[in-house]
XYZ file of C-alpha atoms in Angstrom:
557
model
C 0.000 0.000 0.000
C 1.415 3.729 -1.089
C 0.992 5.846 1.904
C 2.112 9.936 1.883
C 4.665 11.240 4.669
C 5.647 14.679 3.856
C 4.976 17.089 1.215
C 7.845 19.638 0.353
C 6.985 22.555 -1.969
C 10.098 25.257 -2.802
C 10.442 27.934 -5.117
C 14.184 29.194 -5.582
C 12.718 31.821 -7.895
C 10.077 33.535 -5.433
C 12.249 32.030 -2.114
C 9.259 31.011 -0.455
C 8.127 27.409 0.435
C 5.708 24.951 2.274
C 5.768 21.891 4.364
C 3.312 19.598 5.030
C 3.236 16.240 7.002
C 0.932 13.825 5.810
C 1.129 10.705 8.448
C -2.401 10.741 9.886
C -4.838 8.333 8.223
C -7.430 11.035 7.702
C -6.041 14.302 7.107
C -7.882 17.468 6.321
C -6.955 20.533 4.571
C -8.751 23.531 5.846
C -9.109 26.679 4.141
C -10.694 29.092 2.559
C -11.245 29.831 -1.525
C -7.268 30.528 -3.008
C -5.278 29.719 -0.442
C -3.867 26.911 -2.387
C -5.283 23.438 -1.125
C -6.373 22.457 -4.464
C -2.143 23.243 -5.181
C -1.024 21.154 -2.696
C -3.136 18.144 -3.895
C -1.747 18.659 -7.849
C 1.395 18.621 -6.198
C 0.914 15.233 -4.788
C 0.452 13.795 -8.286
C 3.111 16.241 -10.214
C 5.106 14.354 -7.783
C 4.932 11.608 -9.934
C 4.597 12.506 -13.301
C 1.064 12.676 -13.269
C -0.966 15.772 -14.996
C -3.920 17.136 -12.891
C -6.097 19.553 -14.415
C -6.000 23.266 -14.531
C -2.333 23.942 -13.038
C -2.635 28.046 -13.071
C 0.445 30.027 -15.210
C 1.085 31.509 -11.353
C 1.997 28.388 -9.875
C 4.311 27.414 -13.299
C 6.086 30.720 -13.434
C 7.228 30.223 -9.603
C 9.084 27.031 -11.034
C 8.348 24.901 -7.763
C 10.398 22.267 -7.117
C 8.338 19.327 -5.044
C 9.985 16.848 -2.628
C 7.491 14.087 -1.560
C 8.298 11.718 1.411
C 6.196 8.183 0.946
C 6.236 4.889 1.453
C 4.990 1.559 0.168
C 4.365 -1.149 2.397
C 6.101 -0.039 4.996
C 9.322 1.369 3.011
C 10.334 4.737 3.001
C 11.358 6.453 -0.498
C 11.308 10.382 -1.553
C 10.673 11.529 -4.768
C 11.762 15.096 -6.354
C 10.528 16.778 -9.208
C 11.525 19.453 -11.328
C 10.974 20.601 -14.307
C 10.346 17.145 -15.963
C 13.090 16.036 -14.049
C 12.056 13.449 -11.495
C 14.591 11.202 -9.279
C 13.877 8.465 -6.529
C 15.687 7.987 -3.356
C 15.472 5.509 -0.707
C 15.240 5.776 3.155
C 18.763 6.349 3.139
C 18.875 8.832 0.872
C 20.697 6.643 -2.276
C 19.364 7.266 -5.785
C 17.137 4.953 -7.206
C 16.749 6.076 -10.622
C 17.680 9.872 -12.047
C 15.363 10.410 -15.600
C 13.527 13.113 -17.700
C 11.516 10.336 -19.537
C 7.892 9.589 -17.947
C 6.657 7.666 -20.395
C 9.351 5.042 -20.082
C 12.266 5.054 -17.481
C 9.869 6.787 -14.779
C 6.752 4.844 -15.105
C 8.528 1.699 -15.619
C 10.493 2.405 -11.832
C 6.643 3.027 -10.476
C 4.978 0.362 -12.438
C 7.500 -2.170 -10.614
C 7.149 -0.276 -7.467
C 3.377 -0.247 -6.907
C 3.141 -3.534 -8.725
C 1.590 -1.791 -11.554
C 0.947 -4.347 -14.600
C -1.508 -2.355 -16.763
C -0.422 -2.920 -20.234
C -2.398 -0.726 -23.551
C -2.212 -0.529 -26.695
C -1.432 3.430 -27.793
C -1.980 5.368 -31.192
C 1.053 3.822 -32.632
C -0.674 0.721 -32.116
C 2.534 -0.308 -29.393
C 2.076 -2.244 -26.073
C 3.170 0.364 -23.101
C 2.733 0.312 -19.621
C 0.022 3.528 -19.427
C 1.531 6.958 -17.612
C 1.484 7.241 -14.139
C -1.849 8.741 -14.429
C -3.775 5.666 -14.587
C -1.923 4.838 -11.972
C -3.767 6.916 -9.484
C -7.222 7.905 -11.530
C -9.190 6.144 -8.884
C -8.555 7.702 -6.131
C -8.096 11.441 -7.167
C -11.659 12.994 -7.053
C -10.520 16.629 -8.078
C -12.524 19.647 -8.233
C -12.437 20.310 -12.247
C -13.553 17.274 -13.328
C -14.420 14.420 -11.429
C -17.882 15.760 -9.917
C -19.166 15.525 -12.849
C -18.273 12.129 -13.996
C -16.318 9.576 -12.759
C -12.349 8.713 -14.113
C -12.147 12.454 -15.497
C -8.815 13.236 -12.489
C -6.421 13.800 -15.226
C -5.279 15.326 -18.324
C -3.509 12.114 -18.976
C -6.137 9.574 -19.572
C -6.068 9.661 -23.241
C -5.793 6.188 -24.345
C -8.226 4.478 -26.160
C -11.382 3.062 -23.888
C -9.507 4.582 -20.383
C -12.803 4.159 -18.552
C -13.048 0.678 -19.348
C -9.843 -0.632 -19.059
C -9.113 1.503 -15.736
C -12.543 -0.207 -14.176
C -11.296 -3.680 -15.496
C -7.625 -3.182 -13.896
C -8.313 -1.864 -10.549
C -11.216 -3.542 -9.745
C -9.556 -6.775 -10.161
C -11.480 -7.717 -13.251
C -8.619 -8.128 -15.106
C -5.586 -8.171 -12.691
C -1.965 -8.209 -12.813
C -2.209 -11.882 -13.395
C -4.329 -10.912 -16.548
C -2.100 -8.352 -18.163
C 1.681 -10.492 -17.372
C 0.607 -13.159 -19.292
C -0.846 -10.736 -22.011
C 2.423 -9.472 -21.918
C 4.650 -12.567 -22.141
C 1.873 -13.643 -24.601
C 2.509 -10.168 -27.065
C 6.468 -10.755 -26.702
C 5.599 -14.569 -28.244
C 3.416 -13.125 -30.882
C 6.283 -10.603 -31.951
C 8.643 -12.966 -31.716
C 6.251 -15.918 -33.736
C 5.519 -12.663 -36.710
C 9.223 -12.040 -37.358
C 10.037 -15.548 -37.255
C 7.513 -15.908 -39.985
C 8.747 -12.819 -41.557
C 12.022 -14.181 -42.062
C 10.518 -17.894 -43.191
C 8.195 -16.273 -45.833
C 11.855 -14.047 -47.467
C 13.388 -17.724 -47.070
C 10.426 -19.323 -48.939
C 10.358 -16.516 -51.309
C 13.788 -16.749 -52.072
C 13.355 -20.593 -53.072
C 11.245 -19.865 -55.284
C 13.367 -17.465 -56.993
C 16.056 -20.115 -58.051
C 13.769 -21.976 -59.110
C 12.090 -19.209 -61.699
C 16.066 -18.477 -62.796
C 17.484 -21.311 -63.331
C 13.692 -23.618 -63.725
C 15.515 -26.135 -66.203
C 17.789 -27.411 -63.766
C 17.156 -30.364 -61.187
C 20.261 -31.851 -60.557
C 21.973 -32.671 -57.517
C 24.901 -35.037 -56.920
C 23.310 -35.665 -53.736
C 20.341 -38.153 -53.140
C 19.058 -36.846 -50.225
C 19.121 -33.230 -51.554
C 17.429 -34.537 -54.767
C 14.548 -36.466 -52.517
C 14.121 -33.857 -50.235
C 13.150 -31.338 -52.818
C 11.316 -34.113 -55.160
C 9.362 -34.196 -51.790
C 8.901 -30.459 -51.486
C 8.154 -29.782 -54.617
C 5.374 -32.666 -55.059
C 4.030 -30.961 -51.765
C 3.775 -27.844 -53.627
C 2.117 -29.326 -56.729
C -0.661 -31.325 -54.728
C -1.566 -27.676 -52.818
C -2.083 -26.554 -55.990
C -3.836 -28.790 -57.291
C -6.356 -28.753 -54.410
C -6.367 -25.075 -55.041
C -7.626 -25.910 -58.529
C -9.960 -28.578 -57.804
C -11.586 -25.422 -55.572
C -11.387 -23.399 -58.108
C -13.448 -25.765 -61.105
C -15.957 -26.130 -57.997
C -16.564 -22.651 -57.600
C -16.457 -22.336 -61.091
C -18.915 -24.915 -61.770
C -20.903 -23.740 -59.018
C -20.753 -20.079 -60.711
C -21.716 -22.063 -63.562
C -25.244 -24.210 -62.172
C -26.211 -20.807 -60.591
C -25.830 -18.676 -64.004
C -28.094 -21.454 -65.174
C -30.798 -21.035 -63.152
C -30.695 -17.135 -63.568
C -30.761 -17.512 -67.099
C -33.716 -19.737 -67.107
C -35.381 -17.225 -65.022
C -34.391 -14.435 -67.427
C -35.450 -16.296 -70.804
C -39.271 -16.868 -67.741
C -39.871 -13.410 -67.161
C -39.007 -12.477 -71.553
C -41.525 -15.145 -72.761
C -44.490 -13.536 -70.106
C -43.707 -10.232 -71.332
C -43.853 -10.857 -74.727
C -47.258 -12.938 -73.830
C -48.600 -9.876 -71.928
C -47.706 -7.516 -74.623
C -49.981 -9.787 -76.829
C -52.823 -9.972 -74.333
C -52.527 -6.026 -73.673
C -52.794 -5.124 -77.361
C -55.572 -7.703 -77.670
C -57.484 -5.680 -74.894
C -57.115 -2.395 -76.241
C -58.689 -3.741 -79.436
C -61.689 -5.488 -77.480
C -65.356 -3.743 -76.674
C -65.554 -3.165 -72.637
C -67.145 -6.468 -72.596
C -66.334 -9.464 -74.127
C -68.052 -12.900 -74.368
C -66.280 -16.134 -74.179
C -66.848 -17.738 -77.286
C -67.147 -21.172 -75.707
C -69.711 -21.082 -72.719
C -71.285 -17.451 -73.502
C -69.859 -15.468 -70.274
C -69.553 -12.191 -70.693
C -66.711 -11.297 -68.842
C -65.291 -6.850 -68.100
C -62.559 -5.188 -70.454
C -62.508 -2.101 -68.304
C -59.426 -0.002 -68.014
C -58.776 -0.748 -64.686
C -58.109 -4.151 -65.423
C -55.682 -3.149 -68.578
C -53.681 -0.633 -65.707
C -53.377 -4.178 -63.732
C -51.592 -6.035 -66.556
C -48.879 -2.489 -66.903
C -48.713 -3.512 -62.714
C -48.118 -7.026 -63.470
C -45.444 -5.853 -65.999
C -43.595 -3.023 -64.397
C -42.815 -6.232 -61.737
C -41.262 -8.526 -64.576
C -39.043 -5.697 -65.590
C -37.651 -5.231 -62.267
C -37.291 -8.927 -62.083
C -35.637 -9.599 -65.819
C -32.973 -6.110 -64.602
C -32.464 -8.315 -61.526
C -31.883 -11.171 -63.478
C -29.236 -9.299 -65.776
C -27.042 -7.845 -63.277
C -27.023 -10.929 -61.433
C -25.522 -12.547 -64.769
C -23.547 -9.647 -65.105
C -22.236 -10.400 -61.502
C -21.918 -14.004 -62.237
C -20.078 -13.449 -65.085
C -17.336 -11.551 -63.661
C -16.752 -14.251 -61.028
C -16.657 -16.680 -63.130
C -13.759 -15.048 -65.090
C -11.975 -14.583 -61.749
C -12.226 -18.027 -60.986
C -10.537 -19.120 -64.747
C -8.133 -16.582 -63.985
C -7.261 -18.528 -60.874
C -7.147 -22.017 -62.557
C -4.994 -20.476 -65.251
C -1.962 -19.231 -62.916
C -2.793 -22.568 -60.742
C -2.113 -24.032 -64.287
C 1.107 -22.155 -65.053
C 2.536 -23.264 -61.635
C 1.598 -26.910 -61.851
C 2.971 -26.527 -65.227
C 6.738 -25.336 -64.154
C 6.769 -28.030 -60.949
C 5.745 -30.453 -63.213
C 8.599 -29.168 -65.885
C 11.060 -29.257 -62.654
C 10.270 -32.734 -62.198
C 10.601 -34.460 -65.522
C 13.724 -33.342 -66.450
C 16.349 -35.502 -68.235
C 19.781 -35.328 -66.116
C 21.383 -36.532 -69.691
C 20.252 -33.142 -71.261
C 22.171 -31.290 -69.220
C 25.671 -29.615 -69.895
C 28.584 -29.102 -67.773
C 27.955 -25.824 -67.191
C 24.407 -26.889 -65.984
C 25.927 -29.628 -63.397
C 27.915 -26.589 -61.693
C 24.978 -24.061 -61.581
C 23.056 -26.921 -59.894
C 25.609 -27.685 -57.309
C 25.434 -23.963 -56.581
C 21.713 -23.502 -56.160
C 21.244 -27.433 -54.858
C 23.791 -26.237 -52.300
C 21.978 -22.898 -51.234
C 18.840 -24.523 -51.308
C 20.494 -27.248 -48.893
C 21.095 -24.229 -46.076
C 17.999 -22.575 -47.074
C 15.218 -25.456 -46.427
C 17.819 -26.415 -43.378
C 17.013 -22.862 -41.772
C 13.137 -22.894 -42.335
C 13.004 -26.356 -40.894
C 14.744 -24.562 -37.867
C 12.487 -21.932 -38.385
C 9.328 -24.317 -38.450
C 10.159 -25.899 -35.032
C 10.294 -22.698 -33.417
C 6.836 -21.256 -34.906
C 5.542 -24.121 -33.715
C 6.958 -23.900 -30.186
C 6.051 -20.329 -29.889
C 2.742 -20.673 -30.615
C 2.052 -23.513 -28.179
C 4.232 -20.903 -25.231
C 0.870 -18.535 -26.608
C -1.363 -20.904 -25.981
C -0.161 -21.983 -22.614
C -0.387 -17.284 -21.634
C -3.646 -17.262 -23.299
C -4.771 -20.301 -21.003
C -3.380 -18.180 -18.055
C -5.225 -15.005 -19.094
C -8.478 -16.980 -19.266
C -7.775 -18.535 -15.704
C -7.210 -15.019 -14.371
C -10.103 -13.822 -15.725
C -12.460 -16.235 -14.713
C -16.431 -16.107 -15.057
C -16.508 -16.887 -10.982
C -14.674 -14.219 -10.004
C -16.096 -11.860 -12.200
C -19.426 -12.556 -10.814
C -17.683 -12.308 -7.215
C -15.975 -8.649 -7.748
C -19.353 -7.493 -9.412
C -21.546 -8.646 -6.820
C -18.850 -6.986 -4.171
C -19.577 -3.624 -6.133
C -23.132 -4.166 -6.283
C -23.911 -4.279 -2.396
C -21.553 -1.592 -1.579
C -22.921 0.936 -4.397
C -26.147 0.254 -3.474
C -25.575 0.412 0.731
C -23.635 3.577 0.076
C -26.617 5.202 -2.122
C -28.926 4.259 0.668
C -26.847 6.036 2.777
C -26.607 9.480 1.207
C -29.872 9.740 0.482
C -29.178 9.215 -3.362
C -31.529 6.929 -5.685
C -30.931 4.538 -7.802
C -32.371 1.396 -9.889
C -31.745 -1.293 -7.961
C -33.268 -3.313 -10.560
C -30.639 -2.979 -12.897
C -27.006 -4.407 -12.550
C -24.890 -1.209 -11.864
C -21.965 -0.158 -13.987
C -18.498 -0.192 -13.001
C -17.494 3.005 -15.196
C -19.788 5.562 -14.740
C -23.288 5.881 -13.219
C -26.353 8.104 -13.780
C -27.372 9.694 -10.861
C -29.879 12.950 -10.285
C -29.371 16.716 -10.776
C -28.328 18.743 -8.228
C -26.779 17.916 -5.059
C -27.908 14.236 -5.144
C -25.414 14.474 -8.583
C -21.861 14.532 -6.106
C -23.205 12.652 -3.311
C -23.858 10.009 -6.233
C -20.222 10.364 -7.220
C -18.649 10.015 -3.503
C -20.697 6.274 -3.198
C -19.938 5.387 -6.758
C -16.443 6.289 -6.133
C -16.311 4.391 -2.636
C -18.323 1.892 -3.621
C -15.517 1.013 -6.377
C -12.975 1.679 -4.143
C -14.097 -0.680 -1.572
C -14.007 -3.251 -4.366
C -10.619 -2.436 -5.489
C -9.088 -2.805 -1.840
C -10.575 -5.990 -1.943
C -9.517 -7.484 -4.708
C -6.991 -5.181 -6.453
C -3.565 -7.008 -7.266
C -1.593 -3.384 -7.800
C -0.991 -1.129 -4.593
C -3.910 0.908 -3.051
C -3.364 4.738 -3.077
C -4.383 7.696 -1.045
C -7.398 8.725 -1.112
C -7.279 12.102 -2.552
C -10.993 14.589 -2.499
C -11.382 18.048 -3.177
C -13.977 20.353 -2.519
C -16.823 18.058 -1.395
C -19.184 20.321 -0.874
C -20.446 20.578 -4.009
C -24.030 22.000 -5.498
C -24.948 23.386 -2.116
C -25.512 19.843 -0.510
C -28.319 19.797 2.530
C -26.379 17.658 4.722
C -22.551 18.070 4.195
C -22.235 17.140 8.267
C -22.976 13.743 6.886
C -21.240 13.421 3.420
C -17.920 14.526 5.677
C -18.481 11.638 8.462
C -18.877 8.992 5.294
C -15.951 9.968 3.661
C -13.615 9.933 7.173
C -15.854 6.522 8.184
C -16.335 4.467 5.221
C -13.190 4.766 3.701
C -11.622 1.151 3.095
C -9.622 -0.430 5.829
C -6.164 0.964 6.380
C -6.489 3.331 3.547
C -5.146 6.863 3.806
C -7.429 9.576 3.031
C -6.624 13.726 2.605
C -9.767 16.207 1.784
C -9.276 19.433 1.144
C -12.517 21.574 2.117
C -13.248 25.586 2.976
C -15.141 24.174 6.102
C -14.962 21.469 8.549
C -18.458 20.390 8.922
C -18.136 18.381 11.967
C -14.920 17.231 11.662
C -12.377 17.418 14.392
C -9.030 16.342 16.189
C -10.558 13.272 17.058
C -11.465 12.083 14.273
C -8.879 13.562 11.469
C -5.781 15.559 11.610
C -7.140 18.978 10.599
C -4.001 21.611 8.622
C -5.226 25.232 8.598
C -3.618 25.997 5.121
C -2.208 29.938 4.101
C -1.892 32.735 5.653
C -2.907 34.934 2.155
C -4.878 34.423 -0.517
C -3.264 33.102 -3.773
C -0.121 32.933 -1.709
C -0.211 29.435 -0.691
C 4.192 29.636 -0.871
C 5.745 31.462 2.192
C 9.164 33.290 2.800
C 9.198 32.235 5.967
C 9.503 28.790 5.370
C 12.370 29.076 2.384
C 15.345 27.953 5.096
C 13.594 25.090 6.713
C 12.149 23.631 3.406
C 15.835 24.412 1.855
C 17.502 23.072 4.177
C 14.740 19.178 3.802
C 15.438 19.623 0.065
C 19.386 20.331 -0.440
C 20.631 16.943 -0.213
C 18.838 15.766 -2.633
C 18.963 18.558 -5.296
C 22.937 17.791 -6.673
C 20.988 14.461 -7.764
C 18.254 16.333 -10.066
C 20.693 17.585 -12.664
């Protein structure tokens, strides 16, 4: 579990500073509007590489550097950042690592450290371990965003489906069981696609000699001259399967054209038959007798506009029946197209394969110790090249067999479940509704307008959080909340006394709030913060902080 100590902000520039301890299990940051508690928070987080929201041009142009004191399970370690310099010490004050580089050397140190295994795929379409920022997304509730919706803490999020894979991760849907043997499973699939890269050159290159120099088969050396007899007999029994599914299409092609040709040759003969009857009825009286019984049967125009009807339908159908010829009959000339190169290729194997060693010339017997000799080393490689495609992709199947064992439908239906009751307890106890006929999300929830909206937001976010400390394989965070009081809640005496008594066992939690609302010493360490507004840095403090900070600084260049 990452735990805070002691938070060191100091600004050579403006020689002022601030110091803040952080070793309570509930601590609360009081003040009023602009005297920096949202800062100190984004400092917490710019500690790490992280990117918080809205970091004012004020606090950037005082060019702060921030010392933060921590420890994970148990261990002490201090971080410094500067600049987009960042470097890592132990208790003792040795360097751990010394790096400008986030996205790699510094999340890499953190992703090891906090047993951090998330793995995603980014625009370049690369596996990386995700910034720091997903590192911490659940349990940063900040002020700009996150009332409004849930996993919005950070400017960083920007991978493809963040909400999702963030829920999945740190609820233990997915966990670091999950995403190592993804990862061993990707390095096998790289590994499996050049090897096959380099077989399909080797292949390719086979078939080369044997386009250049096609008239020549010999080799001085029987098991050279069976091997490839083999190979190539292989080749020509492919192909002729190829071509025996080729004349099936073809033929099929062929019965269907048929049918749509006897339906074409249908719908002519009852046109020209209605065209007949139709000029026969315009010719007629409006009532006509049947010259064999008498009947006198209606030749009204109504019942000629029926027979145009009845027409205008066997045009659509004999258009139908011509484009689907049409269609036929460029598939059909595909197909031959096919059976023709299949033809060619058969043909040149075959070629290969009857040659006469007595035709062939001295010159001939030394160009085919060359190639024979080449081709010796090549087919020697892909066989080596064979075994190991095949051994890699049983190693994938044993990691995707692991990810699907991580992942299983039991424990999914466990962690959900977990989620479930606490959501629901947690709604029930801040007054905030909610279908409980409906299976919750775990990546956002709708909840009402107004102040039910954050109070909504506080269980959802507890409620997941909970769930995480329960069955999250990375380490749990601090629990980091600003500015609860949000859309004028009724009852804020109670939203403060859930968020210092729910919070998950052992867990750490800092708020930062303009009032207390109940809270005191005994139940949280309570930090007046600033003595002026938008002047959260003080002079006063310059030597002490200095003084924390300078053994560590000759490390940051």
């Amino acid at each position: 579990m990452l735990k805070f100590s002691r938070l060191c902000l100091l600004s050579q520039h403006e020689r002022r500073a601030f110091s803040l301890n952080l070793d309570s299990e509930v601590t609360i940051l009081h003040a009023g509007n602009g005297f920096g508690k949202s800062a100190i928070l984004k400092s917490l987080y710019n500690a790490f590489g992280a990117e918080p929201h809205r970091i004012d041009s004020f606090w950037r142009s005082a060019h702060v550097e921030t010392f933060l004191e921590f420890t994970v399970d148990g261990d002490i370690y201090a971080i410094l950042a500067k600049n987009g310099r960042f470097v890592i010490f132990d208790g003792n004050g040795n360097l751990l690592i010394r790096t400008r580089s986030i996205g790699k050397e510094l999340i890499a140190y953190l992703a090891k450290l906090l047993d951090f295994r998330l793995e995603m795929m980014n625009r370049q379409e690369e596996i990386i371990t995700p910034p720091p920022d997903y590192i911490f997304a659940p349990f940063y509730i900040d002020q700009d965003g996150s009332w409004k919706q849930p996993w919005a803490s950070f400017k960083g999020l920007h991978l493809a489906n963040s909400k999702q894979t963030l829920a999945d991760y740190h609820s233990g849907l997915k966990p670091n069981e999950y995403y190592s043997a993804q990862s061993r499973r990707n390095i096998l699939q790289a590994q499996r696609k050049s090897l096959e890269g380099e077989r399909h050159v080797l292949h390719q290159t086979l078939q080369s000699m044997r386009e250049l120099i096609s008239d020549v088969v010999l080799s001085f050396d029987i098991f050279d001259f069976q091997l490839e007899s083999e190979q190539l007999l292989v080749e020509s029994r492919k192909l002729h399967e190829y071509q025996i599914a080729y004349r099936q299409r073809l033929a099929e092609i062929a019965e269907e054209r048929r049918l749509w040709l006897e339906q074409r040759d249908i719908v002519i003969a009852t046109l020209t038959e209605m065209d007949e009857n139709f000029a026969e009825a315009l010719d007629r009286p409006n009532e006509v007798s049947c010259p064999t019984c008498g009947q006198h049967y209606s030749n009204l125009i109504a019942d000629q506009f029926e027979i145009l009807q009845d027409k205008d339908g066997l045009y659509a159908a004999l258009i139908t029946s011509q484009e689907k010829l049409h269609e036929l009959e460029g598939a059909a000339n595909s197909e031959r197209k096919n059976i023709i190169a299949l033809e060619e290729q058969i043909a040149q194997i075959n070629h290969i394969l009857s040659v006469r060693k007595d035709d062939l010339s001295f010159n001939d017997v030394i160009i085919a110790q060359g190639r024979n000799q080449a081709g010796r080393i090549i087919r020697n490689r892909i066989g080596v090249i064979d075994d190991r495609i095949t051994a890699t992709r049983r190693a994938e199947d044993v990691e995707s067999a692991a990810m699907k064992v991580a992942v299983s439908p039991k424990k999914t239906r466990e962690i959900k479940a977990f989620f479930k009751d606490r959501l629901f307890e947690f709604c029930d106890e801040l007054s905030v509704r909610i279908d409980t006929t409906k299976n919750p999300s775990m990546t956002t929830m709708p909840f009402g307008r107004g102040s039910e909206g954050p109070r909504g937001i506080i269980a959802y976010y507890y409620a997941f959080l909970h769930t995480a400390r329960h069955f999250s394989s990375s380490s749990f965070c601090p629990i980091v909340i600003d500015a609860p009081n949000q859309q004028g809640q009724d009852d804020m005496q109670k939203v403060m006394s859930f968020i210092v008594d729910k919070r998950p066992q052992g867990s750490q939690v800092i708020v930062a709030t303009e009032d207390l609302f109940g809270v005191d010493d005994h139940n949280a360490s309570i930090i007046h913060i600033g003595n002026q507004k938008n002047q959260l840095l003080d002079s006063n403090l310059f030597e002490e902080v200095s003084d924390i900070i300078r053994p560590y600084l000759g490390q940051l260049i």
